[in-house]
Coordinates of C-alpha atoms in Angstrom, one line a residue:
Chain A
M881 CA 8.2 50.5 -18.7
S882 CA 7.4 52.8 -15.5
G883 CA 3.8 52.5 -15.0
T884 CA 4.1 56.6 -14.5
E885 CA 4.3 57.0 -18.5
P886 CA 1.2 57.3 -20.4
I887 CA 0.8 54.1 -22.3
S888 CA -2.2 53.1 -24.6
P889 CA -3.5 50.0 -23.9
Y890 CA -3.1 47.9 -26.9
R891 CA 1.1 49.4 -25.9
R892 CA 1.3 48.0 -23.1
Y893 CA -1.0 44.6 -24.5
L894 CA 2.8 44.4 -27.3
A895 CA 4.8 44.8 -24.4
G896 CA 4.1 41.9 -22.7
C897 CA 4.6 39.6 -25.2
E898 CA 7.9 41.5 -26.6
A899 CA 8.5 39.5 -23.0
S900 CA 6.7 35.6 -23.6
R901 CA 4.2 37.2 -21.3
L902 CA 0.0 37.4 -22.2
S903 CA -1.6 40.2 -20.4
F904 CA -4.7 40.9 -19.2
Q905 CA -6.5 43.2 -17.1
R906 CA -9.0 42.2 -13.7
D907 CA -11.3 44.7 -12.5
A908 CA -12.0 45.5 -9.3
T909 CA -14.4 42.3 -8.3
G910 CA -11.6 40.0 -9.8
A911 CA -12.9 39.6 -13.6
A912 CA -11.0 39.0 -16.6
I913 CA -10.6 41.8 -19.3
F914 CA -9.6 41.2 -21.9
P915 CA -9.0 42.7 -25.0
P916 CA -7.2 45.3 -22.3
R917 CA -9.3 48.9 -21.9
M918 CA -8.4 52.1 -20.8
P919 CA -8.5 52.4 -16.9
D920 CA -11.5 54.9 -16.7
A921 CA -13.7 52.9 -19.1
T922 CA -15.8 50.3 -16.7
D923 CA -17.9 50.2 -14.1
H924 CA -15.6 47.9 -11.9
G925 CA -12.1 50.0 -12.0
P926 CA -10.0 50.4 -11.0
L927 CA -8.2 47.5 -14.0
A928 CA -4.8 45.5 -12.8
W929 CA -2.4 44.6 -15.5
T930 CA -1.7 40.4 -15.0
D931 CA -0.1 37.7 -17.0
S932 CA -2.0 34.8 -18.1
A933 CA -0.9 30.9 -17.7
G934 CA -1.1 31.0 -21.3
A935 CA -3.4 27.8 -20.8
G936 CA -6.5 26.9 -22.5
T937 CA -9.3 25.3 -24.3
I938 CA -9.8 25.7 -27.7
Y939 CA -13.7 27.0 -27.9
S940 CA -14.1 27.0 -31.4
A941 CA -12.0 26.7 -35.1
T942 CA -11.8 27.4 -38.3
V943 CA -9.3 26.2 -41.3
V944 CA -9.0 29.6 -43.3
C945 CA -8.2 28.2 -47.2
P946 CA -6.5 30.9 -48.8
R947 CA -6.3 30.7 -52.4
E948 CA -2.9 30.7 -52.8
A949 CA -1.6 29.9 -49.7
E950 CA -1.6 27.6 -47.0
P951 CA -4.3 26.6 -45.2
Y952 CA -4.2 27.8 -41.5
A953 CA -6.1 27.4 -38.1
L954 CA -7.6 30.1 -36.6
V955 CA -9.4 30.0 -33.4
L956 CA -10.5 31.1 -30.4
V957 CA -9.3 30.2 -26.8
D958 CA -10.6 30.1 -23.6
L959 CA -7.6 31.6 -21.4
D960 CA -8.1 29.4 -18.5
E961 CA -8.0 32.8 -16.7
G962 CA -11.4 33.0 -18.3
F963 CA -11.1 35.3 -20.9
R964 CA -11.4 34.7 -24.7
M965 CA -9.4 35.7 -27.7
M966 CA -8.6 35.2 -31.5
S967 CA -5.7 33.6 -31.9
R968 CA -3.8 30.5 -34.4
V969 CA -2.8 27.1 -33.0
V970 CA 0.7 26.2 -35.5
D971 CA 3.0 23.2 -35.6
V972 CA 0.2 21.2 -36.1
A973 CA -1.9 20.8 -39.8
A974 CA -4.7 23.0 -39.8
E975 CA -7.1 19.9 -39.8
S976 CA -6.4 18.4 -37.0
V977 CA -7.6 21.1 -34.3
E978 CA -11.0 20.0 -32.7
I979 CA -13.1 22.4 -30.0
G980 CA -12.2 20.5 -26.9
D981 CA -8.1 21.4 -27.7
R982 CA -6.0 22.2 -24.8
V983 CA -3.7 24.8 -25.9
S984 CA -0.7 26.8 -24.5
A985 CA 0.0 29.7 -25.8
D986 CA 3.6 30.8 -27.3
F987 CA 5.5 34.1 -28.7
R988 CA 5.8 34.6 -32.6
K989 CA 6.0 36.9 -35.3
L990 CA 3.2 35.9 -37.8
E991 CA 4.7 38.6 -40.5
D992 CA 8.5 39.2 -40.7
D993 CA 8.0 43.2 -40.1
G994 CA 4.7 42.7 -37.8
P995 CA 4.8 42.6 -33.8
V996 CA 5.4 39.3 -31.9
L997 CA 2.2 37.7 -30.6
P998 CA 0.5 35.0 -28.9
V999 CA -0.1 32.1 -30.9
F1000 CA -1.1 28.7 -29.8
V1001 CA 0.2 25.1 -29.5
K1002 CA -1.7 21.7 -28.9
T1003 CA -0.9 20.0 -24.9
G1004 CA -3.8 17.5 -25.5
S1005 CA -7.4 17.0 -25.6
D1006 CA -10.1 17.8 -22.8
A1007 CA -12.0 15.1 -24.5
Chain B
M759 CA -52.6 41.1 -33.6
K760 CA -51.3 44.6 -32.5
S761 CA -49.6 47.0 -34.9
T762 CA -47.8 50.2 -34.3
G763 CA -50.1 52.8 -35.9
V764 CA -47.4 53.0 -38.9
S765 CA -47.4 51.2 -42.5
V766 CA -45.4 50.9 -44.9
I767 CA -46.9 52.7 -47.9
G768 CA -44.6 51.8 -50.8
V769 CA -41.6 50.0 -51.2
A770 CA -39.0 49.7 -54.0
E771 CA -35.5 47.7 -56.0
S772 CA -33.0 49.6 -57.2
D773 CA -31.4 48.2 -60.7
L774 CA -29.6 45.1 -58.9
G775 CA -26.8 42.8 -60.2
M776 CA -24.0 45.1 -61.5
S777 CA -24.2 48.7 -62.4
P778 CA -23.2 50.5 -66.1
P779 CA -19.4 51.9 -64.4
D780 CA -19.6 54.7 -62.3
T781 CA -23.0 54.0 -60.9
T782 CA -22.7 55.6 -56.9
P783 CA -24.3 54.1 -54.1
V784 CA -26.2 57.2 -53.7
D785 CA -27.2 56.9 -57.7
L786 CA -28.9 53.0 -56.3
M787 CA -30.0 55.0 -53.1
A788 CA -31.9 57.6 -54.8
Q789 CA -33.3 55.8 -57.6
A790 CA -35.1 53.4 -55.2
A791 CA -35.9 56.3 -53.6
G792 CA -37.9 57.6 -56.4
R793 CA -39.2 54.1 -57.1
A794 CA -40.7 53.7 -53.3
A795 CA -42.3 56.9 -53.8
A796 CA -44.0 56.1 -56.9
D797 CA -45.3 52.9 -55.9
A798 CA -46.7 54.4 -52.5
G799 CA -48.4 57.3 -55.4
I800 CA -46.7 60.3 -53.7
S801 CA -44.4 62.8 -54.5
I802 CA -41.0 62.6 -53.4
S803 CA -41.3 66.4 -52.1
E804 CA -43.2 65.0 -49.5
I805 CA -40.9 62.8 -47.9
D806 CA -39.8 64.8 -44.7
G807 CA -38.4 62.1 -42.6
V808 CA -35.0 60.4 -44.1
F809 CA -33.0 57.2 -43.4
A810 CA -30.2 56.1 -45.0
A811 CA -26.7 53.6 -44.6
T812 CA -24.4 52.3 -46.5
S813 CA -20.9 51.5 -45.9
Q814 CA -20.0 53.7 -48.5
L815 CA -20.3 56.6 -48.0
R816 CA -19.6 58.9 -44.5
M817 CA -23.3 60.5 -43.8
A818 CA -25.7 58.7 -45.9
P819 CA -28.7 60.9 -45.2
L820 CA -27.0 64.1 -46.3
A821 CA -25.8 62.7 -49.7
L822 CA -29.5 61.6 -50.4
S823 CA -31.3 64.1 -48.8
E824 CA -28.7 66.4 -51.5
Y825 CA -29.6 64.0 -54.6
L826 CA -33.2 64.1 -54.0
G827 CA -33.5 67.4 -53.4
I828 CA -35.4 67.6 -50.3
H829 CA -34.8 68.7 -46.3
P830 CA -36.2 66.4 -44.3
R831 CA -36.9 67.2 -40.5
Y832 CA -36.5 63.9 -39.3
F833 CA -33.0 61.8 -39.9
D834 CA -31.2 58.8 -39.2
G835 CA -27.4 57.5 -40.7
T836 CA -27.2 54.8 -38.3
N837 CA -25.1 52.3 -39.4
I838 CA -24.9 48.2 -37.3
G839 CA -24.1 46.8 -40.4
G840 CA -27.4 44.8 -42.7
A841 CA -29.7 45.3 -40.1
S842 CA -29.0 49.2 -40.2
F843 CA -32.7 49.0 -41.9
M844 CA -35.0 46.8 -39.5
S845 CA -33.2 49.7 -37.1
H846 CA -33.9 52.9 -39.2
L847 CA -37.7 50.8 -39.5
A848 CA -38.0 51.0 -35.7
H849 CA -36.5 54.8 -35.3
A850 CA -39.3 56.0 -38.1
V851 CA -42.2 54.4 -36.6
E852 CA -41.4 56.2 -33.2
A853 CA -40.6 59.3 -34.9
L854 CA -43.9 59.3 -37.2
R855 CA -45.8 58.3 -34.3
A856 CA -44.1 60.9 -32.1
G857 CA -45.2 63.8 -34.8
L858 CA -40.9 64.4 -35.9
C859 CA -42.3 63.4 -39.6
T860 CA -44.6 61.9 -41.4
T861 CA -43.4 60.6 -44.4
A862 CA -40.5 58.4 -43.9
L863 CA -38.1 57.6 -46.2
I864 CA -35.4 54.6 -45.8
A865 CA -32.9 53.5 -48.1
Y866 CA -30.1 52.1 -49.5
G867 CA -27.6 52.0 -52.3
S868 CA -23.9 50.3 -53.0
T869 CA -22.1 49.5 -55.6
Q870 CA -19.7 46.2 -53.9
R871 CA -19.5 44.7 -57.0
S872 CA -18.5 47.1 -59.4
V873 CA -15.3 48.5 -56.8
S874 CA -14.8 45.5 -55.0
R875 CA -15.9 44.2 -51.5
A876 CA -12.6 45.6 -49.9
A877 CA -13.0 48.9 -51.8
A878 CA -16.6 49.1 -50.8
S879 CA -16.4 47.7 -46.9
P880 CA -13.1 48.7 -45.6
R881 CA -12.7 47.5 -41.9
E882 CA -10.5 49.4 -39.3
P883 CA -8.4 47.0 -37.8
N884 CA -8.4 45.4 -34.4
F885 CA -5.4 45.1 -33.0
Y886 CA -6.4 42.0 -31.1
E887 CA -7.7 39.9 -34.5
T888 CA -6.3 40.9 -37.3
P889 CA -2.9 40.1 -36.9
Y890 CA -4.6 36.0 -37.3
R891 CA -6.3 36.9 -40.5
P892 CA -9.7 36.0 -40.5
V893 CA -11.1 36.2 -43.5
L894 CA -14.2 38.5 -42.9
P895 CA -16.7 38.3 -42.5
V896 CA -17.0 34.6 -43.0
S897 CA -14.2 33.4 -40.8
A898 CA -16.4 34.6 -38.0
Y899 CA -19.1 32.5 -39.4
A900 CA -17.3 29.8 -40.1
L901 CA -16.3 29.6 -36.5
A902 CA -20.3 29.4 -35.6
A903 CA -21.1 27.0 -37.6
A904 CA -18.1 24.8 -36.2
R905 CA -19.3 25.7 -32.9
H906 CA -23.3 24.9 -33.4
M907 CA -22.0 21.2 -35.2
H908 CA -20.0 20.6 -32.8
L909 CA -22.4 20.9 -30.0
F910 CA -26.1 20.0 -31.9
G911 CA -24.4 17.5 -34.3
T912 CA -25.4 20.2 -36.9
T913 CA -23.9 18.7 -40.2
R914 CA -22.7 20.0 -43.9
R915 CA -25.0 18.3 -45.5
Q916 CA -27.8 20.8 -43.5
L917 CA -26.5 23.7 -44.6
A918 CA -26.1 22.5 -47.6
E919 CA -29.6 22.4 -47.8
I920 CA -30.4 26.0 -47.0
A921 CA -28.4 27.2 -50.5
V922 CA -30.3 24.6 -52.5
A923 CA -33.7 25.9 -50.8
A924 CA -32.1 29.6 -52.0
R925 CA -31.6 28.8 -54.5
K926 CA -35.1 27.1 -55.5
W927 CA -36.7 30.3 -54.9
A928 CA -34.7 32.4 -56.5
A929 CA -35.1 30.6 -59.9
M930 CA -39.0 31.6 -59.5
N931 CA -37.4 35.3 -59.1
P932 CA -36.9 37.0 -62.1
K933 CA -34.6 39.6 -60.5
A934 CA -32.4 36.8 -58.9
W935 CA -28.2 36.8 -59.6
N936 CA -28.0 33.5 -59.9
R937 CA -31.2 31.3 -60.9
A938 CA -28.9 28.0 -62.2
L939 CA -29.8 24.4 -60.3
L940 CA -27.2 23.8 -57.2
T941 CA -27.1 20.7 -55.8
I942 CA -26.3 19.4 -52.6
E943 CA -23.4 17.6 -53.8
E944 CA -22.2 21.2 -55.3
V945 CA -22.4 22.5 -52.3
L946 CA -20.7 19.9 -50.1
E947 CA -17.3 19.3 -52.9
A948 CA -16.9 23.3 -54.1
R949 CA -14.4 25.0 -52.2
I950 CA -13.9 25.7 -48.8
I951 CA -13.5 29.3 -47.9
S952 CA -12.9 28.9 -44.1
S953 CA -14.3 25.7 -42.9
P954 CA -16.7 24.1 -42.6
L955 CA -18.4 27.0 -44.9
S956 CA -17.7 26.7 -48.9
K957 CA -18.3 29.1 -51.3
Y958 CA -22.1 28.1 -51.3
D959 CA -22.6 28.6 -48.3
C960 CA -21.6 32.5 -48.8
C961 CA -23.6 35.4 -49.4
L962 CA -23.8 37.1 -53.3
V963 CA -21.2 40.4 -53.9
T964 CA -23.4 42.0 -55.9
D965 CA -24.5 45.5 -56.3
G966 CA -28.2 47.2 -55.6
G967 CA -30.2 49.0 -53.1
G968 CA -34.2 49.8 -52.2
A969 CA -36.0 51.9 -50.8
L970 CA -39.0 51.6 -48.2
I971 CA -41.9 54.8 -47.4
L972 CA -43.8 54.8 -44.0
T973 CA -46.7 56.5 -42.9
T974 CA -48.6 56.4 -39.6
T975 CA -52.0 54.0 -40.7
D976 CA -54.3 57.4 -40.8
R977 CA -52.6 59.0 -43.7
A978 CA -51.6 55.2 -45.5
A979 CA -55.0 55.3 -46.3
D980 CA -54.8 57.3 -49.6
A981 CA -51.5 55.3 -50.8
S982 CA -52.0 54.0 -54.2
K983 CA -51.4 50.3 -53.3
Q984 CA -52.3 48.1 -50.3
A985 CA -50.6 49.2 -46.9
I986 CA -49.0 46.9 -44.9
S987 CA -49.1 47.3 -41.1
V988 CA -45.9 47.3 -39.0
L989 CA -47.0 45.4 -36.3
G990 CA -43.7 45.2 -34.2
Y991 CA -39.9 44.7 -33.9
G992 CA -36.9 44.4 -31.9
E993 CA -33.5 45.5 -31.9
H994 CA -30.2 44.0 -30.3
L995 CA -27.0 45.1 -30.8
S996 CA -24.6 42.1 -28.5
H997 CA -20.8 42.3 -29.5
Q998 CA -18.9 43.3 -32.6
S999 CA -15.7 41.1 -32.8
I1000 CA -16.9 37.4 -33.5
S1001 CA -14.1 36.8 -30.0
K1002 CA -16.4 39.0 -27.8
M1003 CA -19.0 37.0 -29.0
A1004 CA -20.4 35.5 -25.5
E1005 CA -22.0 32.1 -26.8
L1006 CA -21.5 32.0 -30.7
T1007 CA -24.8 29.8 -31.1
E1008 CA -27.2 31.9 -29.0
T1009 CA -27.7 35.4 -31.1
G1010 CA -29.2 38.5 -30.4
A1011 CA -31.7 37.4 -32.3
V1012 CA -33.6 35.4 -29.4
V1013 CA -34.1 39.5 -28.0
S1014 CA -35.5 41.0 -30.7
G1015 CA -36.8 38.7 -32.0
K1016 CA -38.8 38.0 -28.4
A1017 CA -39.4 42.2 -28.2
A1018 CA -41.1 41.8 -32.2
Y1019 CA -43.4 39.6 -30.6
E1020 CA -44.4 41.0 -27.3
M1021 CA -45.3 44.4 -29.3
A1022 CA -47.2 42.7 -32.1
G1023 CA -49.1 40.4 -29.6
L1024 CA -47.9 37.2 -31.6
G1025 CA -45.2 34.5 -31.5
A1026 CA -43.7 32.2 -34.0
G1027 CA -46.7 30.4 -35.1
D1028 CA -48.4 33.0 -36.6
V1029 CA -45.5 33.9 -39.0
D1030 CA -46.7 33.5 -42.9
V1031 CA -43.7 33.9 -44.4
A1032 CA -40.3 34.2 -42.5
I1033 CA -36.7 36.2 -44.3
L1034 CA -34.3 35.5 -42.4
Y1035 CA -30.7 37.4 -43.1
D1036 CA -28.6 34.9 -45.1
A1037 CA -24.8 35.9 -45.4
F1038 CA -24.5 32.3 -44.4
T1039 CA -26.2 29.0 -44.5
I1040 CA -25.6 29.4 -40.6
C1041 CA -27.4 32.8 -40.6
T1042 CA -30.5 31.6 -41.5
L1043 CA -30.6 28.2 -39.0
M1044 CA -29.7 30.0 -36.3
F1045 CA -31.8 32.7 -36.8
L1046 CA -35.0 29.6 -37.4
E1047 CA -34.2 28.5 -33.8
D1048 CA -33.4 32.3 -32.1
L1049 CA -36.6 33.0 -33.5
G1050 CA -38.5 30.1 -32.5
F1051 CA -39.8 28.3 -35.1
C1052 CA -37.7 25.3 -33.8
P1053 CA -35.6 24.3 -30.4
K1054 CA -32.5 25.2 -30.1
G1055 CA -30.1 23.1 -31.9
K1056 CA -32.6 21.4 -33.8
G1057 CA -32.2 23.8 -36.8
G1058 CA -30.4 21.5 -39.2
D1059 CA -33.3 18.7 -38.6
F1060 CA -35.6 21.7 -39.5
V1061 CA -34.5 22.4 -43.0
A1062 CA -34.0 19.4 -43.6
E1063 CA -35.7 17.4 -47.1
G1064 CA -36.6 20.5 -48.5
A1065 CA -38.3 22.0 -45.2
I1066 CA -38.0 25.7 -45.9
A1067 CA -37.9 25.0 -50.1
P1068 CA -41.0 25.9 -52.4
G1069 CA -44.0 23.5 -50.9
G1070 CA -42.0 23.0 -47.6
R1071 CA -43.4 23.7 -44.3
L1072 CA -42.4 27.3 -43.7
P1073 CA -41.5 29.4 -46.7
V1074 CA -38.0 31.5 -46.6
N1075 CA -36.2 34.0 -48.3
T1076 CA -38.5 33.9 -51.0
N1077 CA -36.8 36.3 -53.1
G1078 CA -34.0 33.4 -53.2
G1079 CA -32.1 35.2 -50.1
G1080 CA -28.5 36.9 -50.3
L1081 CA -27.1 33.3 -51.0
S1082 CA -28.9 33.6 -54.9
Y1083 CA -30.7 36.6 -55.2
C1084 CA -28.7 39.9 -54.3
H1085 CA -26.4 41.0 -51.6
P1086 CA -24.8 44.4 -51.8
G1087 CA -23.3 44.2 -48.0
M1088 CA -25.9 45.5 -46.2
Y1089 CA -29.0 43.0 -47.4
G1090 CA -31.1 44.1 -44.0
M1091 CA -33.5 46.3 -46.6
L1092 CA -33.5 44.0 -49.6
G1093 CA -35.4 41.3 -46.9
M1094 CA -38.0 43.8 -45.5
I1095 CA -39.2 44.6 -49.4
E1096 CA -39.6 40.9 -50.2
A1097 CA -41.4 40.4 -46.6
V1098 CA -44.1 43.6 -47.8
Q1099 CA -44.2 42.6 -51.5
Q1100 CA -45.4 39.6 -50.0
L1101 CA -48.0 40.3 -47.8
R1102 CA -49.1 42.6 -51.3
G1103 CA -49.5 39.4 -53.0
A1104 CA -46.6 41.1 -55.6
C1105 CA -44.4 38.1 -56.1
G1106 CA -45.3 36.2 -59.1
E1107 CA -44.3 32.6 -59.2
R1108 CA -42.7 32.5 -55.8
Q1109 CA -45.9 34.4 -54.5
V1110 CA -47.4 32.1 -50.8
E1111 CA -50.7 31.4 -50.8
A1112 CA -52.1 34.7 -49.3
P1113 CA -49.9 35.2 -46.4
K1114 CA -50.9 37.6 -43.6
I1115 CA -48.1 38.2 -41.3
A1116 CA -44.2 38.5 -42.6
L1117 CA -41.2 38.5 -40.7
A1118 CA -38.2 40.0 -41.6
H1119 CA -34.7 39.2 -39.7
G1120 CA -31.8 41.5 -40.4
N1121 CA -28.2 40.6 -39.1
G1122 CA -25.2 43.4 -39.0
G1123 CA -21.4 42.8 -39.0
V1124 CA -20.4 39.6 -37.7
L1125 CA -23.9 38.1 -35.8
S1126 CA -23.1 41.5 -34.1
S1127 CA -26.8 43.5 -34.7
Q1128 CA -29.7 41.7 -34.8
C1129 CA -33.3 43.2 -35.8
T1130 CA -36.7 41.8 -36.4
V1131 CA -39.7 43.1 -37.9
L1132 CA -43.1 41.5 -38.0
F1133 CA -45.8 43.2 -41.0
G1134 CA -49.3 42.6 -41.1
I1135 CA -52.2 42.9 -42.9
E1136 CA -54.5 44.6 -41.3
Q1137 CA -58.0 42.8 -40.8

């Protein structure tokens, strides 16, 4: 990734995930931008890519209960850098995930033939 | 009370529920349009403004106009999900007032039960959400419900009150899909789809459609039935993806409702019947709050003890709503029809006593688009 070859925002994001980095953008005012945008698509360009430390707080959570598969914890995570994303909390019982839980990003394939993406593991609770 | 100078002169449902094989969305849309024209006492050829949307047609105004054999000079195919038709109404009022058309038709048709929801409403993939497998739309509304419960202590039992109230209204609507008695315990014990929402917190999946015809109030005097005035409206778009909604417990209905009330010179206390898009039980609860019927966070208390059921303090979703009457995917049209029929006194067993003001609120996407319309009988 030289920075000179054209690359879509999503592919740039995926390249970060492949290297276990949760990439997002900041605009000229310092505001966090996620999902990533095209460079000219905001009032406050240019947009600078940066990486999140991966620490965040569960904003909301739902246990999705498919008819013929294990339930899983689908969440919205507020990252400490100031952006929100959808993800899953893994490695614990889905029902144990609560709003306010502190979580940390990990990088996994959700499907065998899918990309490496950020998921989250619990690190404690905000109380 | 102020009026926009535009009135509804005809409304009609299409056939609802489950259609005969290979019925198309435009079949239902046009059937409703023809019935609405008959209801208004006009001929289809008088329609010169066409507003239409459905998830199953790429160019709904074209499909409908061809089917009806008309060549409208004004048209709008805005599709913002289930609130589209409230938005169409707002745009139609403005077009009628500007003289861009004289008789406006708004129409909807869907065969999503016949062809399956997946076939009727395919979603474009969202790179940042789809891989995590949200079951949309229900998981998005579940995230809002979970957040509401966390912040305000709202309970599943309170949400269940909303499903039970809708079913009690549906029991009095011969056109309702599901009229059998439903108890709070049944809602609580039903299979969880995406916590905290169970099967009975979720709307029906049916076929169906509807149509509504508007003209300027001066021309409406010729209509065959009582014309119903459009008093005000408001529209708001807040996001598309649930991960981009700023605060999941406060919807754009705050904005759309305020605009509608201000245009009409009315407030929530003036509303005699409220039709609030109930794709999920949490919708009704949050729209009661956001449209000013109770303070934020108090929706659970407001709906308790059958308060929105027949005989309660506020008649809400008197047709049985998307939860028990009909939900073809973009229910907003049917909500407006019920609001008009209540004001006409045409609702039979479920008729509210002499309502003067009815509110119809539409919701689209995942709490994404919010549009509010106030209808009334001019004194």
